[in-house]
Short mmCIF file of C-alpha atoms in Angstrom, two decimals:
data_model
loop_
_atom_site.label_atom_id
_atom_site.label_comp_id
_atom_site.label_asym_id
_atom_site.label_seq_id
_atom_site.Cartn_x
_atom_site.Cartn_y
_atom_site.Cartn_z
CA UNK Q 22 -32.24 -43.07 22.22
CA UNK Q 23 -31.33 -40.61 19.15
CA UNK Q 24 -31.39 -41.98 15.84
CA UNK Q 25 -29.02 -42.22 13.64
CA UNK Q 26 -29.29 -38.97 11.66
CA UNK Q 27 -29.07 -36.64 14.72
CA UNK Q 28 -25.30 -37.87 15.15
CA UNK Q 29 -24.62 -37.42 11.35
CA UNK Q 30 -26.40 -34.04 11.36
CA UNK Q 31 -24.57 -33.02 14.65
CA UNK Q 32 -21.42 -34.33 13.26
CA UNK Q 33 -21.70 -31.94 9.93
CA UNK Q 34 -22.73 -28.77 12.41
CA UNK Q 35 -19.89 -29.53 14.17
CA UNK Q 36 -17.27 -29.94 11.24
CA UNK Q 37 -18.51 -26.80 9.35
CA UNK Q 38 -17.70 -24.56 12.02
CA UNK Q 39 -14.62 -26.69 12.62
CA UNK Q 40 -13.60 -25.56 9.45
CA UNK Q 41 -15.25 -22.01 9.65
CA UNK Q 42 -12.97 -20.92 12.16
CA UNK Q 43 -9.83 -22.76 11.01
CA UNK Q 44 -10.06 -20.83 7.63
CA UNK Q 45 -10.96 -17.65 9.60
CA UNK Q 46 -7.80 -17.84 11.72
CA UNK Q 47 -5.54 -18.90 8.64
CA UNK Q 48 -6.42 -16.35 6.52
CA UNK Q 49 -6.85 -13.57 9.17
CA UNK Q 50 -2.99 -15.02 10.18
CA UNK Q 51 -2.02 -14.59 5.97
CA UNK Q 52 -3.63 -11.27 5.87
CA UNK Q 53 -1.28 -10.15 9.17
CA UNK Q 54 1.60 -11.21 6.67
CA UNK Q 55 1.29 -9.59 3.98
CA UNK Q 56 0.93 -6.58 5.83
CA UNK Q 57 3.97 -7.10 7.97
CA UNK Q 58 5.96 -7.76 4.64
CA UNK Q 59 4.30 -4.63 3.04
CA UNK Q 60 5.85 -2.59 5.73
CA UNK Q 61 9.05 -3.92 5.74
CA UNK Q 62 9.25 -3.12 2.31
CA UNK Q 63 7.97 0.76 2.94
CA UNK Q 64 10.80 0.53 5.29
CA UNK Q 65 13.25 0.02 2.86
CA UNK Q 66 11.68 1.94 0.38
CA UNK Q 67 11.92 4.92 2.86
CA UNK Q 68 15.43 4.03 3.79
CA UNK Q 69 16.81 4.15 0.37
CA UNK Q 70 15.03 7.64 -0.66
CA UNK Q 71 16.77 8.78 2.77
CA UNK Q 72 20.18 7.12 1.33
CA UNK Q 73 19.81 8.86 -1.93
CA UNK Q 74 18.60 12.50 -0.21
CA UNK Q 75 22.02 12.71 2.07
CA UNK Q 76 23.83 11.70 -1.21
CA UNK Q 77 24.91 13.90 -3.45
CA UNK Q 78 23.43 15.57 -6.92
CA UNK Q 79 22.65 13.52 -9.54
CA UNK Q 80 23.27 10.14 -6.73
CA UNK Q 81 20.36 7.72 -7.80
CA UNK Q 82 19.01 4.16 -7.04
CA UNK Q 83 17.26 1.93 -9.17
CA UNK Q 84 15.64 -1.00 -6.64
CA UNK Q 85 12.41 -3.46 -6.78
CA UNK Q 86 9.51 -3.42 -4.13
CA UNK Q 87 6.95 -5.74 -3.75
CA UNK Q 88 4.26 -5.45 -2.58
CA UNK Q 89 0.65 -7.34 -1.58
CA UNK Q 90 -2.85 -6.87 -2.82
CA UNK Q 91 -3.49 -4.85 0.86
CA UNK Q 92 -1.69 -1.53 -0.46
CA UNK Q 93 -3.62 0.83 -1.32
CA UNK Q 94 -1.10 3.95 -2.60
CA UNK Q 95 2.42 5.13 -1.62
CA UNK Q 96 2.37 8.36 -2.16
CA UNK Q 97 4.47 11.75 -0.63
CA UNK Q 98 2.86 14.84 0.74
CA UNK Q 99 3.37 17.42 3.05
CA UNK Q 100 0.91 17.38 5.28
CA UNK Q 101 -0.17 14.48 7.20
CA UNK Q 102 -2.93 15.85 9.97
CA UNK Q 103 -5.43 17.94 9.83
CA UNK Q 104 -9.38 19.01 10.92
CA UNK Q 105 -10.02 20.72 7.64
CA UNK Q 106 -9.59 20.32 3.97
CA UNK Q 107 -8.25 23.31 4.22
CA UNK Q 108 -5.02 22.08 5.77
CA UNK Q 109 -4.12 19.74 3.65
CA UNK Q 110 -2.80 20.27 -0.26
CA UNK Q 111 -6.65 20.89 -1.43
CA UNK Q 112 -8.05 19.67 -4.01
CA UNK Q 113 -5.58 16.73 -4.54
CA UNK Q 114 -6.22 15.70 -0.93
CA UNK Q 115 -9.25 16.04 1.45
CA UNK Q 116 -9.21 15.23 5.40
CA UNK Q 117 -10.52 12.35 6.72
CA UNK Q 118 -10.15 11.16 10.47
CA UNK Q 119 -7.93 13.60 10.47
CA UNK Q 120 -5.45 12.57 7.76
CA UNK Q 121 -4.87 14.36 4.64
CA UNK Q 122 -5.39 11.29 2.43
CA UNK Q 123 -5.39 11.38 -1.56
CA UNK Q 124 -8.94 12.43 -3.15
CA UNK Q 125 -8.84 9.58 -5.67
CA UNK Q 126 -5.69 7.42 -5.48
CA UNK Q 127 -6.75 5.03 -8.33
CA UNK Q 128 -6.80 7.91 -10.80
CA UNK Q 129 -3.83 9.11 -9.00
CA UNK Q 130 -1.79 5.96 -10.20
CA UNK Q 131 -3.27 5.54 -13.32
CA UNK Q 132 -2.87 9.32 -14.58
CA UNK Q 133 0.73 8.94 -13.22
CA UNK Q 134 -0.08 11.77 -11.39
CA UNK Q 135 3.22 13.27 -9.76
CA UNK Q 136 2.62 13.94 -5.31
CA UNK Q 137 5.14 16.17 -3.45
CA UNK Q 138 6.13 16.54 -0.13
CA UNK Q 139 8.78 15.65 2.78
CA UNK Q 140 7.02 12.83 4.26
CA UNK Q 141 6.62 9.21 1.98
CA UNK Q 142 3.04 7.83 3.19
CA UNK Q 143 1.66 4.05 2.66
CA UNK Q 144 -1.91 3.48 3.38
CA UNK Q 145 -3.90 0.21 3.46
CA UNK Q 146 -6.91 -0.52 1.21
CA UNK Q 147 -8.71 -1.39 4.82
CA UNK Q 148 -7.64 1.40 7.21
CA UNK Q 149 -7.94 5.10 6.61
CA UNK Q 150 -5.26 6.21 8.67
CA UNK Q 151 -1.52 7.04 7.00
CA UNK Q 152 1.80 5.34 7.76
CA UNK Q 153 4.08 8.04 7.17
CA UNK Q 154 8.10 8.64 7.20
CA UNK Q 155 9.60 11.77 7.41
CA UNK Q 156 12.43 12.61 4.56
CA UNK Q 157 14.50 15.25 5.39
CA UNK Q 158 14.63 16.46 1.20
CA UNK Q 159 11.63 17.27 -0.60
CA UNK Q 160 10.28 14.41 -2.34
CA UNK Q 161 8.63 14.09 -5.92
CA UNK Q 162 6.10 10.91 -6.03
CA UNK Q 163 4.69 9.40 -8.62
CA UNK Q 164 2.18 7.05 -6.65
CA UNK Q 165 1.85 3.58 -7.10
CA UNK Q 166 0.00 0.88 -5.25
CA UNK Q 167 -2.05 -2.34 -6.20
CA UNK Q 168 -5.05 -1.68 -8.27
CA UNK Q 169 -8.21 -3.45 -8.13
CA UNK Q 170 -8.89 -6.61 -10.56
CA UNK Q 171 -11.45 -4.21 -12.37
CA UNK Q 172 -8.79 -1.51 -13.48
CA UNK Q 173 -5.50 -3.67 -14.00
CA UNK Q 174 -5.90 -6.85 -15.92
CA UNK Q 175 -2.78 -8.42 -14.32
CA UNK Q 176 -4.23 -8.25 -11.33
CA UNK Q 177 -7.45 -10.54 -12.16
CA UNK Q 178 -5.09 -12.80 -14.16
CA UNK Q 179 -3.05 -13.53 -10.89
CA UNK Q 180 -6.28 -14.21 -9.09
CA UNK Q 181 -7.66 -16.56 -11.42
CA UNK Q 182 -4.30 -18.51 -11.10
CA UNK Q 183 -4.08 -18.62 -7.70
CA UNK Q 184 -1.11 -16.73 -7.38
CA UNK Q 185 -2.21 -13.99 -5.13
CA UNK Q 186 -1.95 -10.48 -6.11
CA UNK Q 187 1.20 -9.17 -5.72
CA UNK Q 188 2.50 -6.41 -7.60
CA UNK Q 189 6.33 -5.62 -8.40
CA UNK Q 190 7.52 -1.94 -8.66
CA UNK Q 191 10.82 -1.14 -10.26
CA UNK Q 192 11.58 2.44 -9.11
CA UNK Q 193 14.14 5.11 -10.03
CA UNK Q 194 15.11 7.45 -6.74
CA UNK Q 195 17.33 10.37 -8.10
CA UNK Q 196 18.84 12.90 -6.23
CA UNK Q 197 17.49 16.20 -8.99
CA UNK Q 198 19.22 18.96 -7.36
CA UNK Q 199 20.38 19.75 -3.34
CA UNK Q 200 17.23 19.34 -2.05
CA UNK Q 201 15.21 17.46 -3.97
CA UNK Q 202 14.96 13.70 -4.86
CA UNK Q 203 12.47 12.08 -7.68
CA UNK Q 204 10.94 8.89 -6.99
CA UNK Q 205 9.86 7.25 -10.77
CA UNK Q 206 8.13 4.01 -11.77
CA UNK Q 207 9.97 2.01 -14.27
CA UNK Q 208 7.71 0.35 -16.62
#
């Protein structure tokens, strides 16, 4: 017959990886979230630029995204495949799994460093392929997305309060002339 402390060891075993894979599933189910709500809110973002290009001159919107910690940069460009660095808008982007992505989109964001194109791409911190929506004006960027916790302060502050880290973007989308609509960051 076992003893005593086989049970309570077994029991512990057993519980841990109870737990393991409850926390596992609940956060990979949070994680699906965010992302879902990140993309609903490219969606609109990409639906109001649209709005503003078939409006006329001068015809802006001034709206608030939100958006999680999973965002990487929102950026515009023009091209969105390639096989060489070539094809894409060299040296600001470089290909990569065959998508032109951004060389170094933290800089990108913090230099406030101005992206053109007719297509208005997301991409996630933990995929390297681009989510991308076609706008039928040129478009004039300037990126955002979520910085890490070493570069933006706010960012660490929300994580040592538990809040999560979600960042809020107030942007201005103005139609500049027939063709052409500017997408700002309000600060």
């Amino acid at each position: 017959m076992p003893e005593t402390w086989v049970y309570v060891a077994g029991g512990v075993v057993i519980g841990m990886l109870t737990f393991a894979i409850a926390y596992t599933l609940i956060s990979g189910y949070v994680k699906f979230n965010e992302k879902q709500n990140d993309l609903k809110e490219f969606s609109s973002l990409t639906s109001d630029a649209k709005l503003v290009c078939y409006g006329g001159k001068d015809n802006f919107l001034v709206k608030s995204y939100t958006f999680s910690e999973n965002l990487k940069i929102i950026y515009a460009t023009n091209n969105i495949s390639c096989s060489y660095d070539a094809d894409c808008n060299y040296p600001l982007e470089r290909c990569e799994n065959n998508f032109c992505l951004l060389q170094k989109p933290v800089e990108a964001i913090m230099n406030k460093q101005f992206s053109f194109g007719k297509n208005i791409c997301l991409q996630f911190k933990d995929e390297t392929e681009l989510r991308c929506e076609k706008i039928v004006c040129n478009v004039s960027f300037q990126p955002i997305g979520v910085l890490p916790e070493t570069v933006d302060i706010w960012a660490a502050v929300s994580k040592i309060l538990g809040r999560g880290n979600y960042r809020n973007f107030m942007l201005n989308l103005t139609k500049e002339s027939f063709d052409t609509i500017n997408i700002t960051l309000i600060e």
